[in-house]
Coordinates of C-alpha atoms and ligand atoms in Angstrom, one line a residue:
A1 CA 120.2 -4.7 -97.1
T2 CA 120.9 -8.6 -95.5
E3 CA 118.4 -9.4 -92.9
R4 CA 120.2 -9.7 -89.4
K5 CA 118.9 -12.8 -86.6
A6 CA 118.1 -11.4 -83.4
L7 CA 116.9 -10.9 -80.3
F8 CA 117.0 -8.2 -78.9
V9 CA 116.4 -7.4 -74.6
F10 CA 116.7 -3.6 -73.7
F11 CA 117.1 -3.2 -70.0
G12 CA 116.0 0.1 -69.1
G13 CA 113.2 -0.8 -72.0
T14 CA 110.5 2.1 -70.9
G15 CA 113.0 5.3 -70.5
D16 CA 113.2 7.9 -72.5
L17 CA 116.2 6.8 -74.7
A18 CA 114.5 3.7 -75.9
Y19 CA 111.4 5.5 -76.6
R20 CA 112.8 8.8 -78.4
K21 CA 116.0 6.9 -80.1
L22 CA 116.2 3.2 -79.8
Y23 CA 112.7 1.6 -80.7
P24 CA 112.6 4.1 -83.9
S25 CA 116.2 3.7 -84.7
L26 CA 115.3 -0.5 -85.1
F27 CA 111.9 0.5 -87.8
N28 CA 114.7 2.4 -89.8
L29 CA 117.1 -1.0 -89.6
Y30 CA 113.3 -2.6 -89.7
R31 CA 112.1 -0.3 -93.0
K32 CA 115.6 -0.9 -94.9
G33 CA 115.5 -4.5 -94.6
N34 CA 118.2 -5.1 -92.0
L35 CA 115.7 -6.4 -89.6
R36 CA 112.4 -8.1 -91.2
S37 CA 110.7 -11.8 -90.0
H38 CA 113.2 -13.0 -88.1
F39 CA 113.9 -10.7 -85.2
A40 CA 112.1 -9.5 -81.6
V41 CA 112.2 -7.6 -79.0
I42 CA 111.9 -7.6 -75.3
G43 CA 111.6 -5.0 -72.9
T44 CA 112.1 -5.0 -69.8
S45 CA 112.2 -2.1 -66.9
R46 CA 110.3 -2.6 -63.2
Q47 CA 107.4 -1.2 -64.2
T48 CA 104.1 -3.7 -64.5
L49 CA 103.2 -3.6 -68.2
D50 CA 101.7 -6.1 -70.5
D51 CA 102.7 -6.8 -74.3
E52 CA 99.8 -4.9 -75.3
K53 CA 100.3 -1.6 -73.2
F54 CA 104.0 -1.9 -74.1
R55 CA 103.3 -2.1 -77.5
A56 CA 101.1 1.0 -77.2
A57 CA 103.7 3.3 -76.5
I58 CA 106.2 2.1 -78.8
K59 CA 103.6 3.1 -81.6
K60 CA 103.4 6.3 -79.8
S61 CA 107.8 6.5 -80.0
L62 CA 107.3 5.8 -83.9
A63 CA 104.5 8.2 -84.3
D64 CA 107.0 10.9 -82.5
S65 CA 109.5 10.4 -84.2
G66 CA 108.0 11.9 -87.3
N67 CA 106.2 8.1 -88.5
R68 CA 103.1 6.6 -90.0
S69 CA 102.6 4.0 -86.9
D70 CA 99.3 3.0 -88.0
S71 CA 100.8 1.6 -91.6
K72 CA 101.1 -2.4 -92.0
E73 CA 104.7 -1.7 -91.6
A74 CA 104.6 -0.3 -88.5
T75 CA 101.9 -2.9 -87.2
D76 CA 104.1 -5.5 -88.3
F77 CA 107.1 -4.1 -86.8
I78 CA 105.6 -3.8 -83.4
S79 CA 104.0 -7.4 -83.3
H80 CA 107.7 -8.0 -82.7
F81 CA 107.9 -6.2 -79.3
Y82 CA 107.5 -8.2 -76.0
Y83 CA 107.1 -6.5 -72.2
Q84 CA 109.0 -8.5 -69.0
A85 CA 109.1 -6.6 -65.4
H86 CA 112.5 -7.0 -64.3
D87 CA 114.7 -6.3 -61.4
V88 CA 117.9 -6.5 -62.0
T89 CA 119.2 -7.0 -58.5
N90 CA 116.9 -10.3 -58.0
V91 CA 118.5 -13.0 -59.3
A92 CA 115.5 -14.7 -59.4
H93 CA 113.9 -12.3 -62.5
Y94 CA 116.7 -13.9 -65.2
S95 CA 115.6 -17.1 -65.5
V96 CA 112.1 -16.1 -65.7
L97 CA 113.8 -13.5 -68.8
K98 CA 115.6 -16.9 -70.0
D99 CA 112.3 -18.4 -70.5
A100 CA 110.8 -15.6 -72.6
A101 CA 113.8 -15.6 -74.4
D102 CA 113.7 -19.0 -75.6
K103 CA 110.6 -19.5 -76.7
L104 CA 111.2 -15.8 -78.7
D105 CA 114.0 -17.2 -80.3
K106 CA 112.1 -20.6 -81.3
K107 CA 108.8 -18.5 -82.6
Y108 CA 111.4 -16.4 -84.5
K109 CA 114.2 -18.4 -85.4
L110 CA 116.9 -16.4 -84.3
D111 CA 119.6 -19.0 -84.3
G112 CA 120.6 -17.9 -80.4
N113 CA 121.8 -14.8 -81.8
R114 CA 121.2 -11.8 -78.8
I115 CA 122.3 -8.4 -78.1
F116 CA 121.7 -7.5 -74.5
Y117 CA 121.3 -3.4 -74.8
L118 CA 122.1 -2.0 -71.4
S119 CA 120.1 1.7 -71.5
M120 CA 119.8 2.5 -67.9
A121 CA 121.8 3.4 -64.2
P122 CA 125.1 2.1 -64.6
Q123 CA 125.6 1.1 -61.4
F124 CA 123.9 -2.0 -62.2
F125 CA 125.8 -2.5 -65.5
G126 CA 128.1 -4.7 -63.5
T127 CA 125.4 -7.3 -61.9
I128 CA 123.2 -7.3 -65.3
A129 CA 126.1 -8.6 -67.0
Q130 CA 126.9 -11.3 -64.7
D131 CA 123.3 -12.5 -63.9
L132 CA 123.1 -12.7 -67.8
K133 CA 125.5 -14.9 -67.6
T134 CA 124.7 -17.2 -64.6
Q135 CA 121.6 -17.4 -65.1
G136 CA 121.7 -18.8 -68.7
L137 CA 121.1 -15.8 -70.7
M138 CA 123.8 -15.6 -73.0
S139 CA 123.3 -18.7 -76.2
T140 CA 125.5 -21.1 -75.9
N141 CA 125.2 -21.7 -79.9
K142 CA 128.6 -21.8 -80.9
D143 CA 127.1 -20.5 -84.3
A144 CA 125.2 -17.4 -82.5
F145 CA 126.6 -14.2 -80.9
N146 CA 125.9 -12.5 -77.3
R147 CA 126.5 -8.7 -77.4
L148 CA 126.3 -6.2 -74.7
V149 CA 125.4 -2.6 -75.6
I150 CA 126.3 -0.4 -73.1
E151 CA 125.3 3.5 -72.8
K152 CA 127.9 6.3 -71.2
P153 CA 128.7 6.9 -68.5
F154 CA 131.3 4.2 -68.5
G155 CA 133.0 5.2 -64.8
R156 CA 133.4 8.5 -63.1
D157 CA 137.1 7.8 -63.2
Y158 CA 139.6 5.5 -64.2
D159 CA 139.2 3.7 -61.2
S160 CA 135.3 3.0 -61.0
A161 CA 136.2 2.2 -65.0
K162 CA 138.3 -0.2 -64.7
E163 CA 136.4 -1.5 -62.0
L164 CA 132.9 -1.5 -64.6
N165 CA 134.9 -3.2 -67.5
D166 CA 136.1 -6.0 -64.8
A167 CA 133.0 -6.7 -63.6
L168 CA 131.6 -6.6 -67.7
S169 CA 134.9 -8.6 -69.0
K170 CA 133.7 -11.4 -66.2
S171 CA 130.7 -12.5 -68.4
F172 CA 131.8 -10.6 -72.2
E173 CA 135.4 -10.6 -74.2
E174 CA 135.8 -7.4 -75.3
D175 CA 134.5 -7.6 -78.9
Q176 CA 131.7 -8.2 -77.7
I177 CA 131.2 -4.9 -76.2
F178 CA 130.0 -2.0 -77.8
R179 CA 130.3 1.4 -75.8
I180 CA 128.3 3.5 -77.4
D181 CA 129.3 6.9 -78.0
H182 CA 126.9 8.4 -80.0
Y183 CA 129.7 11.1 -81.6
L184 CA 131.0 8.5 -83.3
G185 CA 127.4 7.6 -84.9
K186 CA 127.1 10.9 -86.6
E187 CA 128.3 11.3 -90.6
M188 CA 130.4 14.1 -89.8
I189 CA 132.5 12.7 -87.4
Q190 CA 132.8 9.1 -89.3
N191 CA 133.7 11.6 -92.6
I192 CA 137.2 12.6 -90.6
E193 CA 138.5 9.1 -91.8
A194 CA 137.1 9.7 -95.4
L195 CA 138.2 13.2 -95.2
R196 CA 141.9 12.5 -94.0
F197 CA 142.7 9.1 -95.7
G198 CA 140.9 9.6 -99.1
N199 CA 142.8 12.6 -100.0
T200 CA 146.2 13.1 -100.6
L201 CA 145.8 17.1 -100.4
V202 CA 144.5 17.2 -97.0
E203 CA 146.6 13.5 -95.7
S204 CA 150.1 15.2 -97.0
L205 CA 149.7 18.2 -94.9
W206 CA 147.6 16.9 -91.8
N207 CA 150.8 17.2 -89.4
N208 CA 153.0 20.1 -87.3
R209 CA 155.1 20.6 -90.3
Y210 CA 152.1 22.4 -92.1
I211 CA 149.3 22.8 -89.2
D212 CA 149.5 24.9 -86.8
N213 CA 146.5 24.0 -84.3
I214 CA 143.3 22.0 -84.5
Q215 CA 140.3 23.1 -82.3
V216 CA 137.4 21.1 -81.6
T217 CA 134.4 23.0 -80.3
L218 CA 130.8 21.0 -78.6
S219 CA 128.6 24.2 -78.2
E220 CA 124.9 23.9 -76.8
K221 CA 122.5 26.6 -76.3
L222 CA 120.7 24.9 -73.4
G223 CA 121.6 24.6 -70.1
V224 CA 121.4 21.5 -67.8
E225 CA 117.6 21.1 -68.2
E226 CA 115.6 18.1 -66.4
R227 CA 118.9 16.2 -66.1
A228 CA 120.8 18.3 -63.1
S229 CA 121.1 15.4 -60.6
Y230 CA 122.9 12.9 -63.6
Y231 CA 125.0 16.1 -64.8
D232 CA 126.0 17.6 -61.2
N233 CA 127.5 14.6 -59.8
S234 CA 129.2 14.9 -63.8
G235 CA 130.2 18.5 -64.8
A236 CA 131.2 19.3 -68.2
L237 CA 134.7 17.4 -68.4
R238 CA 133.1 13.7 -67.6
D239 CA 130.4 13.8 -69.5
M240 CA 132.0 15.8 -72.9
V241 CA 135.4 15.6 -72.7
Q242 CA 136.2 12.3 -71.6
N243 CA 134.0 10.3 -74.1
H244 CA 133.3 12.7 -77.3
I245 CA 135.7 15.1 -77.4
M246 CA 138.4 12.3 -76.9
Q247 CA 137.2 10.3 -79.3
I248 CA 136.8 13.3 -82.1
V249 CA 140.7 14.0 -80.8
S250 CA 141.9 10.9 -81.5
L251 CA 140.4 10.4 -85.2
L252 CA 142.0 13.5 -85.8
A253 CA 145.2 12.6 -84.1
M254 CA 145.2 9.0 -85.3
E255 CA 147.7 7.6 -87.9
Q256 CA 146.6 6.2 -91.2
P257 CA 145.2 2.6 -90.2
V258 CA 146.5 -0.5 -92.1
A259 CA 143.0 -1.1 -93.3
F260 CA 139.2 -0.3 -92.5
T261 CA 138.7 -2.4 -89.8
D262 CA 137.8 -1.9 -86.7
T263 CA 140.7 -3.6 -85.4
D264 CA 143.0 -1.5 -87.3
I265 CA 141.5 1.8 -86.7
R266 CA 141.2 1.2 -83.0
A267 CA 144.6 0.1 -82.7
E268 CA 145.5 3.7 -84.2
K269 CA 143.2 5.5 -82.4
V270 CA 144.8 3.8 -79.1
K271 CA 147.7 4.8 -80.3
A272 CA 147.5 7.9 -80.5
L273 CA 145.7 8.4 -76.9
R274 CA 148.7 6.8 -75.8
S275 CA 151.0 9.8 -77.0
L276 CA 148.6 12.3 -75.5
R277 CA 150.5 13.6 -72.7
V278 CA 149.1 13.5 -69.2
Y279 CA 149.4 16.8 -67.2
N280 CA 150.9 17.1 -64.2
V281 CA 149.5 19.3 -61.5
A282 CA 151.5 23.0 -62.7
D283 CA 150.4 22.4 -66.6
A284 CA 147.1 20.3 -65.7
A285 CA 145.7 23.7 -64.1
T286 CA 147.1 26.5 -66.7
N287 CA 146.1 23.8 -69.8
F288 CA 142.5 23.8 -69.0
V289 CA 140.0 25.8 -68.3
R290 CA 136.7 25.1 -66.4
G291 CA 133.3 28.0 -66.1
Q292 CA 129.7 28.0 -64.7
Y293 CA 126.9 30.2 -66.4
G294 CA 125.5 32.9 -64.4
A295 CA 121.9 34.3 -64.9
V296 CA 120.7 36.6 -67.4
N297 CA 117.1 37.8 -67.5
D298 CA 115.0 35.0 -66.9
Q299 CA 117.0 32.6 -66.8
P300 CA 118.6 31.4 -63.8
D301 CA 122.2 30.9 -63.2
Y302 CA 123.1 27.3 -62.9
R303 CA 123.0 27.1 -59.0
H304 CA 119.7 27.9 -59.4
E305 CA 118.1 25.5 -61.6
D306 CA 116.4 22.4 -60.5
N307 CA 117.5 19.9 -58.5
V308 CA 121.1 22.0 -58.6
P309 CA 122.8 22.8 -54.8
V310 CA 123.2 26.1 -54.5
D311 CA 127.1 26.1 -53.6
S312 CA 127.2 23.4 -56.7
T313 CA 130.6 23.9 -58.4
T314 CA 130.0 21.8 -61.2
E315 CA 131.4 22.7 -64.9
T316 CA 129.3 23.8 -67.3
F317 CA 132.2 24.7 -69.6
V318 CA 135.4 23.5 -69.9
A319 CA 138.2 24.4 -72.6
G320 CA 141.5 22.9 -72.5
K321 CA 144.3 22.3 -74.3
L322 CA 145.7 18.9 -75.5
L323 CA 149.3 17.8 -76.7
F324 CA 150.6 15.0 -78.1
D325 CA 154.6 14.0 -78.0
N326 CA 154.8 11.9 -81.4
Y327 CA 156.0 13.2 -84.7
R328 CA 153.5 13.6 -86.0
W329 CA 151.9 16.2 -83.7
S330 CA 154.2 17.3 -81.5
G331 CA 154.4 21.5 -81.5
T332 CA 151.2 21.5 -82.8
P333 CA 148.1 22.3 -79.8
F334 CA 144.7 20.8 -80.2
Y335 CA 142.5 23.3 -78.2
V336 CA 138.7 21.8 -77.2
R337 CA 135.9 23.2 -75.6
T338 CA 132.6 22.6 -74.3
G339 CA 129.5 23.8 -72.8
K340 CA 126.1 24.9 -72.3
M341 CA 124.4 27.6 -72.5
L342 CA 126.4 29.0 -74.9
A343 CA 125.9 31.1 -77.8
D344 CA 124.7 28.6 -80.2
K345 CA 124.0 25.1 -80.9
F346 CA 126.7 23.1 -83.2
T347 CA 129.8 21.0 -83.2
R348 CA 132.6 21.8 -85.9
V349 CA 136.3 21.1 -85.8
D350 CA 138.6 23.8 -87.1
V351 CA 141.9 22.9 -88.3
V352 CA 144.6 26.1 -88.6
F353 CA 147.2 25.8 -91.2
K354 CA 150.6 27.8 -90.6
R355 CA 151.0 30.7 -92.7
P356 CA 153.5 30.8 -95.1
L357 CA 156.8 31.3 -94.0
V358 CA 157.8 34.3 -96.0
D359 CA 154.8 36.5 -97.1
I360 CA 156.2 38.0 -100.2
F361 CA 153.1 40.3 -101.0
A362 CA 154.0 42.3 -97.4
F363 CA 156.6 44.2 -99.5
P364 CA 156.7 47.5 -97.6
Q365 CA 154.7 50.0 -99.7
S366 CA 151.9 48.1 -100.3
Q367 CA 148.6 48.2 -98.2
N368 CA 148.1 44.3 -98.2
T369 CA 147.1 42.9 -94.7
P370 CA 149.3 39.9 -93.5
L371 CA 148.1 36.5 -95.6
A372 CA 145.6 35.1 -93.4
A373 CA 146.4 31.5 -92.1
N374 CA 144.3 28.3 -94.6
V375 CA 141.7 27.3 -92.2
L376 CA 139.7 23.6 -92.5
T377 CA 137.0 23.6 -91.3
I378 CA 134.9 20.4 -91.0
F379 CA 131.0 21.6 -89.9
V380 CA 129.6 18.7 -87.7
E381 CA 126.2 19.9 -86.9
P382 CA 123.4 21.3 -87.1
H383 CA 124.8 21.5 -90.9
A384 CA 127.2 19.1 -92.6
G385 CA 129.9 20.2 -94.5
F386 CA 133.6 21.3 -95.3
S387 CA 135.0 24.9 -96.0
L388 CA 138.7 25.8 -97.0
Q389 CA 140.0 29.1 -96.4
L390 CA 142.3 30.1 -98.9
N391 CA 144.1 33.5 -99.5
A392 CA 143.3 34.8 -103.6
K393 CA 143.8 38.2 -105.1
T394 CA 141.3 40.8 -104.8
N395 CA 139.8 42.0 -108.0
D396 CA 140.9 45.1 -108.5
T397 CA 144.0 46.6 -110.3
G398 CA 146.3 46.9 -107.8
F399 CA 147.7 43.7 -105.6
S400 CA 146.6 42.8 -102.7
T401 CA 145.1 39.7 -101.4
E402 CA 141.9 38.1 -99.5
P403 CA 141.0 35.1 -97.8
I404 CA 138.3 33.5 -99.8
K405 CA 136.1 30.1 -99.2
L406 CA 136.0 26.8 -100.5
D407 CA 132.5 25.0 -99.1
Y408 CA 130.3 21.9 -99.6
L409 CA 127.3 21.9 -97.1
V410 CA 125.3 19.2 -97.5
D411 CA 122.2 20.3 -98.8
A412 CA 118.9 19.9 -96.3
E413 CA 116.8 17.1 -98.7
K414 CA 120.1 15.2 -98.5
S415 CA 120.2 15.8 -94.9
K416 CA 117.4 14.8 -93.8
D417 CA 118.1 11.0 -95.2
T418 CA 121.5 11.0 -93.4
P419 CA 121.0 8.0 -90.9
E420 CA 120.4 9.2 -87.2
P421 CA 123.6 8.0 -85.0
Y422 CA 121.3 5.5 -83.2
E423 CA 120.3 3.9 -86.3
R424 CA 123.9 3.5 -87.5
L425 CA 125.2 2.3 -84.4
I426 CA 122.8 -0.5 -83.9
H427 CA 123.4 -1.4 -87.5
D428 CA 127.3 -1.6 -86.9
V429 CA 126.0 -4.5 -83.1
L430 CA 123.9 -6.7 -85.4
N431 CA 127.0 -6.5 -88.1
G432 CA 129.3 -7.3 -85.0
D433 CA 131.2 -4.0 -86.4
G434 CA 133.4 -2.3 -83.2
T435 CA 134.4 0.8 -85.3
N436 CA 132.6 2.9 -84.0
F437 CA 132.3 2.2 -80.8
S438 CA 135.0 3.3 -77.7
S439 CA 137.2 0.4 -76.8
W440 CA 138.4 -0.2 -73.2
P441 CA 142.0 0.8 -73.9
E442 CA 140.4 4.5 -75.4
V443 CA 138.3 4.9 -72.5
S444 CA 141.0 3.9 -70.3
Y445 CA 143.5 6.4 -71.9
A446 CA 141.0 9.2 -71.6
W447 CA 139.9 8.6 -67.8
K448 CA 143.5 8.9 -66.8
F449 CA 143.9 12.2 -69.2
V450 CA 140.7 13.7 -67.5
D451 CA 141.4 12.4 -63.9
Q452 CA 144.2 14.1 -63.9
I453 CA 142.3 17.5 -64.9
R454 CA 139.8 16.9 -62.1
R455 CA 142.6 16.0 -59.4
V456 CA 143.8 19.4 -59.9
W457 CA 140.4 21.2 -60.0
D458 CA 139.2 19.7 -56.8
L459 CA 142.1 21.4 -54.9
Q460 CA 140.7 24.5 -55.5
E461 CA 137.4 26.1 -54.7
P462 CA 136.4 27.9 -58.7
Q463 CA 135.1 31.4 -58.9
F464 CA 131.3 30.2 -60.0
P465 CA 129.5 32.0 -62.0
N466 CA 132.4 32.9 -64.6
Y467 CA 130.1 33.2 -68.0
T468 CA 127.0 35.2 -69.0
P469 CA 124.3 32.7 -70.8
H470 CA 124.7 33.0 -74.7
S471 CA 128.4 34.0 -74.9
M472 CA 131.1 31.7 -75.8
G473 CA 132.3 30.9 -72.4
P474 CA 134.6 32.6 -69.6
A475 CA 137.1 34.8 -70.1
A476 CA 139.9 32.0 -69.6
A477 CA 139.4 30.4 -72.5
E478 CA 139.8 33.2 -74.4
E479 CA 143.0 33.9 -72.2
L480 CA 143.9 30.3 -72.6
I481 CA 144.6 30.3 -76.7
Q482 CA 145.6 34.3 -76.7
R483 CA 148.9 33.1 -74.0
D484 CA 150.1 31.1 -77.4
H485 CA 149.4 34.2 -79.5
R486 CA 146.9 32.2 -81.1
E487 CA 142.6 32.7 -81.0
W488 CA 139.2 30.8 -81.8
I489 CA 138.2 30.5 -85.0
Y490 CA 134.4 30.5 -83.9
R491 CA 134.3 33.5 -82.3
L492 CA 130.9 36.2 -81.4
Ligands
BG6_1 C1 125.3 13.5 -74.2 C2 125.7 14.7 -73.3 O1 126.6 12.6 -74.4 O2 125.8 14.6 -75.0 C3 124.8 16.3 -72.7 O3 125.3 13.8 -71.8 C4 124.5 16.4 -74.0 O4 125.2 16.7 -71.8 C5 124.7 15.7 -75.3 O5 123.7 17.7 -74.0 C6 125.2 16.1 -76.3 O6 124.6 15.5 -77.4 P1 124.2 16.5 -79.2 O7 124.4 14.7 -80.1 O8 123.1 16.9 -79.1 O9 125.0 17.2 -79.7

């Protein structure tokens, strides 16, 4: 790997995400040589810590993520970490941070390259971006890069997202802003492009003439856990649909990019999202349904989870139908669903092809069951792979058909070597590659779509709870698709 020189400044540097994902990912990049001697990390937060204690915490974070933390490699890596107590709302603190940054830049010969990583409450993103600029933390060396990485949520509706974006863009250009959507760092989500644009067999059928519908399922087994104070203000629509599902859908729906570059790919995703139909009130109400989980055995209902108000109307489940008004997809709906406390933890995409126009095997005296639809399934997690369901003749003297499957599953051994989303994404930030990040136009179209659903839901008191834990959601999610004479491919 090519070494990239950079100073990382983590805001929220003592947070759970940093210790669990970000630092171990940096370590992997170090082991692979993307980071070598020319890098340094400043962790900041309001806590008072010294370098030594911070490094002890990094050591623990490496150990907790399954690394040997006492090796020479780990020790060398950890020696690049520094801590700076920092109150993001105190302008004076930024000049202290600047001095620390400048010193490390000299010490490690970083050429002025800086990555500012905001892994903290989004209400401070605007202030931080502004003060980074006004207090001179951004490198002015013209060959150096300044990059801003931000975690979700990016606003809670279009207006707040726009406000946030306006604030960020006073300091950073769009191509310097890396909005994380960790689903875009997943192996099989990235594989959608290989599958589509690397295979004539697939891409030539990838349209409304041959595809009946596409189903995207992001199913979670756990409930809200200890994140209720965030989640209850968000709900499944904002938490999963606006970002992860919209991103997956745009990769599935987009036209072929001119080249495999971030600008070309983003342009196609934006074009796809522009043709996504934004629903009026009546259509929003019929095309989207919501749910909240009830109780079972010693599992309390959502409203009795810690830190959830007993009258909460927050949805823990969403299912909906998306329609694109363009030549490729007109008439082929995309059904999506996601929820907490469902039957299992998995992510998959099912592409359901149209049945043959004429079923020649269904002659009057035949006992044959009607031909099944061809289904191409993309297994994203926990197992990675593809499966293609075809019809074939059964192995007997008569003539009947049965669905069979061609499967490709990545074996467990290979899966172990698959880089974690965060490792890939930080790698891309180091390389200035924005392919697997959400651009502002994508984010804004996604919000405009989602806001319309939210607006309708906010007018009506939902009948919650309405689904049993460990099911696949409320009855309304079944009705949504059955109304169109279709069914979910994955069912219990
Ligand atoms: C996050 C959501 O973005 O994605 C969480 O905030 C959710 O609520 C998580 O649990 C799911 O991610 P993954 O990678 O475990 O499928």
